[in-house]
mmCIF file of C-alpha atoms in Angstrom:
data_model
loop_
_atom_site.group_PDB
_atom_site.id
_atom_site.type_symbol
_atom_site.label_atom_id
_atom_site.label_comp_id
_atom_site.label_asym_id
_atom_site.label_seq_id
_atom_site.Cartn_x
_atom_site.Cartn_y
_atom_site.Cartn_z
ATOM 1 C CA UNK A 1 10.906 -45.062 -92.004
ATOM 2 C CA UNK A 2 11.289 -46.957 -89.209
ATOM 3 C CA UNK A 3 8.138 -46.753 -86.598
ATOM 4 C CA UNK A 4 6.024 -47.743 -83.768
ATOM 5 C CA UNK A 5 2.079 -47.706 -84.043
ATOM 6 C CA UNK A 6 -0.057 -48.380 -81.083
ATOM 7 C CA UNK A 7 -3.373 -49.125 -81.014
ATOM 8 C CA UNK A 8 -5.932 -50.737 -78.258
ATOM 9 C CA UNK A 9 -6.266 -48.138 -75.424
ATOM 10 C CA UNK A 10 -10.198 -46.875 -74.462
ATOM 11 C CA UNK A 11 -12.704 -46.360 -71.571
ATOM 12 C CA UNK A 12 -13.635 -49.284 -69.397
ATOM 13 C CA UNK A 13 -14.595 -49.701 -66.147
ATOM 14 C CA UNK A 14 -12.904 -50.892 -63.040
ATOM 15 C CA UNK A 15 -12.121 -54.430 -62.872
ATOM 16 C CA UNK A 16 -12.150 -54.566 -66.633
ATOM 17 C CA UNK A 17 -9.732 -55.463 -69.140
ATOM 18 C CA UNK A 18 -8.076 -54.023 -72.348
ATOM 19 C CA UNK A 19 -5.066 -55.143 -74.536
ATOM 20 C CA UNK A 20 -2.672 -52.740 -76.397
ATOM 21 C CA UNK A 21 -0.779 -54.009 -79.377
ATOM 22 C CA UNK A 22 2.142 -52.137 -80.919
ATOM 23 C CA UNK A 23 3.661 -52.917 -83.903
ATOM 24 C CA UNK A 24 6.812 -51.851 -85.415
ATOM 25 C CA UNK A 25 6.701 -51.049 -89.288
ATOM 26 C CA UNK A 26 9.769 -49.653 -91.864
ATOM 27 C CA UNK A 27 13.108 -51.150 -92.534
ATOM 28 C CA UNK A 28 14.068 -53.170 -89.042
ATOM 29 C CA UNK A 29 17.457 -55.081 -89.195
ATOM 30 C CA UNK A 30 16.129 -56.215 -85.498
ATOM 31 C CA UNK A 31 14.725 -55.723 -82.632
ATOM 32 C CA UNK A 32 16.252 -55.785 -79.106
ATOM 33 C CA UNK A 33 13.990 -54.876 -75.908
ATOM 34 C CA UNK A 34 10.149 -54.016 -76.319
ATOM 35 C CA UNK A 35 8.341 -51.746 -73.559
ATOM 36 C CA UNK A 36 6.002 -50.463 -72.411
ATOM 37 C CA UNK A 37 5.536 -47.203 -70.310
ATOM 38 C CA UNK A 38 2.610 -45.104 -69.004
ATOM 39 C CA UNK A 39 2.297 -41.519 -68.186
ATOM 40 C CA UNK A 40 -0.752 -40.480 -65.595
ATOM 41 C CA UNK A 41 -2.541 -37.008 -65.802
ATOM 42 C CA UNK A 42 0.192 -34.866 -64.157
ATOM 43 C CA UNK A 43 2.960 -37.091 -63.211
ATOM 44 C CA UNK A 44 6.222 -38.456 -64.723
ATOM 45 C CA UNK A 45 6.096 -41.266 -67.519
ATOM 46 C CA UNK A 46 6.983 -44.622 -65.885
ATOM 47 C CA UNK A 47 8.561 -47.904 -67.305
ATOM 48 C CA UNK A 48 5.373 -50.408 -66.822
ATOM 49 C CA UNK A 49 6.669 -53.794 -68.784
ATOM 50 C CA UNK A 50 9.464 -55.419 -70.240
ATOM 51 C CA UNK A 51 10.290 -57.634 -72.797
ATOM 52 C CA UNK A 52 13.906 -58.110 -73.884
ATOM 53 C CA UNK A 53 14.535 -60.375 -76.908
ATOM 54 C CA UNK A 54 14.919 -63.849 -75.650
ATOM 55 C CA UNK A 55 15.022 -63.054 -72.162
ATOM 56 C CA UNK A 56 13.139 -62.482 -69.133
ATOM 57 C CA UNK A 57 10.373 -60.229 -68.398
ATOM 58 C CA UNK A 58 9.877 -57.135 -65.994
ATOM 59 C CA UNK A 59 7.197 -55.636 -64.248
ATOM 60 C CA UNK A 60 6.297 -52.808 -62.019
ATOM 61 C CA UNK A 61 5.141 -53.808 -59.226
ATOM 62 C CA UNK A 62 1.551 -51.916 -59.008
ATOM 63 C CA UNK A 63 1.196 -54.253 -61.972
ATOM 64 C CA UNK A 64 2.681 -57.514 -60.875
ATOM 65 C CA UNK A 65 -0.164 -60.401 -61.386
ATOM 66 C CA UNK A 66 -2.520 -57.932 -63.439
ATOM 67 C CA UNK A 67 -0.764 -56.855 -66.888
ATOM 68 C CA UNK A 68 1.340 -59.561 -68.632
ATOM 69 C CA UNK A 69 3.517 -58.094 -71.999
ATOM 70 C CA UNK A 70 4.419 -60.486 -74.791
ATOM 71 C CA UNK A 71 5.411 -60.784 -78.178
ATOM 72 C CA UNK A 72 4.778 -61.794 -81.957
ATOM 73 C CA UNK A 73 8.460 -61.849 -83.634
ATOM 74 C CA UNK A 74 7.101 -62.888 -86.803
ATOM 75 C CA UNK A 75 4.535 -59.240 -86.730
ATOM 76 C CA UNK A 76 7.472 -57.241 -84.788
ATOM 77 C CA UNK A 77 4.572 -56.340 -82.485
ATOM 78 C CA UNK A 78 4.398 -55.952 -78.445
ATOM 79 C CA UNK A 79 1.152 -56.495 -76.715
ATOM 80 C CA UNK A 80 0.076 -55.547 -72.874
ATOM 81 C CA UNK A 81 -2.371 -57.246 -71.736
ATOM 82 C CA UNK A 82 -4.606 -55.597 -68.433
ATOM 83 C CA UNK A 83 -6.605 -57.246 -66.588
ATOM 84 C CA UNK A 84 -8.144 -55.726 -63.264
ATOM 85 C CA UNK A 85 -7.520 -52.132 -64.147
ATOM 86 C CA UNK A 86 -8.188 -49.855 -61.739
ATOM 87 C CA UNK A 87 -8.757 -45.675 -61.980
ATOM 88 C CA UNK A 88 -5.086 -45.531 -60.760
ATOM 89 C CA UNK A 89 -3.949 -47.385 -64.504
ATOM 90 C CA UNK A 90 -5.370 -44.273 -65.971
ATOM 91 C CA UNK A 91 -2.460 -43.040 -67.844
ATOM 92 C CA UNK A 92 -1.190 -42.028 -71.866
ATOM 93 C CA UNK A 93 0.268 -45.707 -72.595
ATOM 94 C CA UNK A 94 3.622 -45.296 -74.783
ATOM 95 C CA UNK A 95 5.051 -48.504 -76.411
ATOM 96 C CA UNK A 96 9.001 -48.325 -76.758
ATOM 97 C CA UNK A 97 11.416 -49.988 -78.534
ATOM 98 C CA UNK A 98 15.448 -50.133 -79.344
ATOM 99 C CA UNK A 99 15.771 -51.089 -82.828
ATOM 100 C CA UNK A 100 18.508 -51.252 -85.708
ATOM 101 C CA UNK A 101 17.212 -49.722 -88.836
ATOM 102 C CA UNK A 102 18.803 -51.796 -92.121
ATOM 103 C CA UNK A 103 19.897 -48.096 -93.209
ATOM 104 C CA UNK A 104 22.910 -47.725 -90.905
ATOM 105 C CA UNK A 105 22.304 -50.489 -88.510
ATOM 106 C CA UNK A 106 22.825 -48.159 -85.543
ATOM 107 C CA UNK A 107 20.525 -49.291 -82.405
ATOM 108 C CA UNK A 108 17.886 -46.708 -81.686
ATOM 109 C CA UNK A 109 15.302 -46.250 -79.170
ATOM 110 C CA UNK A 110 12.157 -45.551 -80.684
ATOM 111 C CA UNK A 111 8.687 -44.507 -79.144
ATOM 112 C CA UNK A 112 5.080 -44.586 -80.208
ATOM 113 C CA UNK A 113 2.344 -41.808 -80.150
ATOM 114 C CA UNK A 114 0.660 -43.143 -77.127
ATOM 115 C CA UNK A 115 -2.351 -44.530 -76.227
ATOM 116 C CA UNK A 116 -5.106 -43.313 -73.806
ATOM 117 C CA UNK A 117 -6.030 -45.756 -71.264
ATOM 118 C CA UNK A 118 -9.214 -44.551 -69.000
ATOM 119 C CA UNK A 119 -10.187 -46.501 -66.255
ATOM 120 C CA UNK A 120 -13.563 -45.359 -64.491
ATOM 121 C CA UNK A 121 -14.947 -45.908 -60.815
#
């Protein structure tokens, strides 16, 4: 079963930093572009980082200069790192992926369980 886990998300303070790490598990063919998105308390989930597989990165631009996403190949994992959060980065962090499964090597676009990010004042 093919799968994203992510793991990394907490309380901190403002100005602080945390890194998420996702990492696909199961019976991946490959791997094509690697996300990450965020959903704050009441609002619409929103595409935060982007890696695509040997190309360039993309960023929104509340986090231009603060977050950087990057990637292990070899682990099939995604990470975010954020520095300088502020209360505004509080969100449920979801790492996505589009992936072909070696069972019918059909592209998919798979999503984690989330991760709760909490950035105090």
């Amino acid at each position: 079963q093919v799968q994203l886990v992510e793991s990394g998300g907490g309380l901190v303070q403002a100005g602080g930093s945390l890194r998420l790490s996702c990492a696909a598990s199961g019976s991946i063919s490959s791997i094509n572009a690697m996300r990450w998105y965020r959903q704050p308390p009441g609002k619409q989930r929103e595409l935060v980082a982007a890696s695509t597989s040997g190309g360039p990165t993309n960023y929104a631009d509340s986090v231009k200069g603060r977050f950087t996403i990057s990637r292990d190949n070899g682990k099939n994992t995604v990470y975010l790192q954020m520095n300088s959060l502020k209360p505004e980065d509080t969100a449920v962090y979801y790492c996505n992926a589009v992936m072909v499964p070696y069972s019918d090597y059909r592209p998919r676009n798979y999503w984690g369980q989330g991760t709760q990010v909490t950035v105090s004042s």
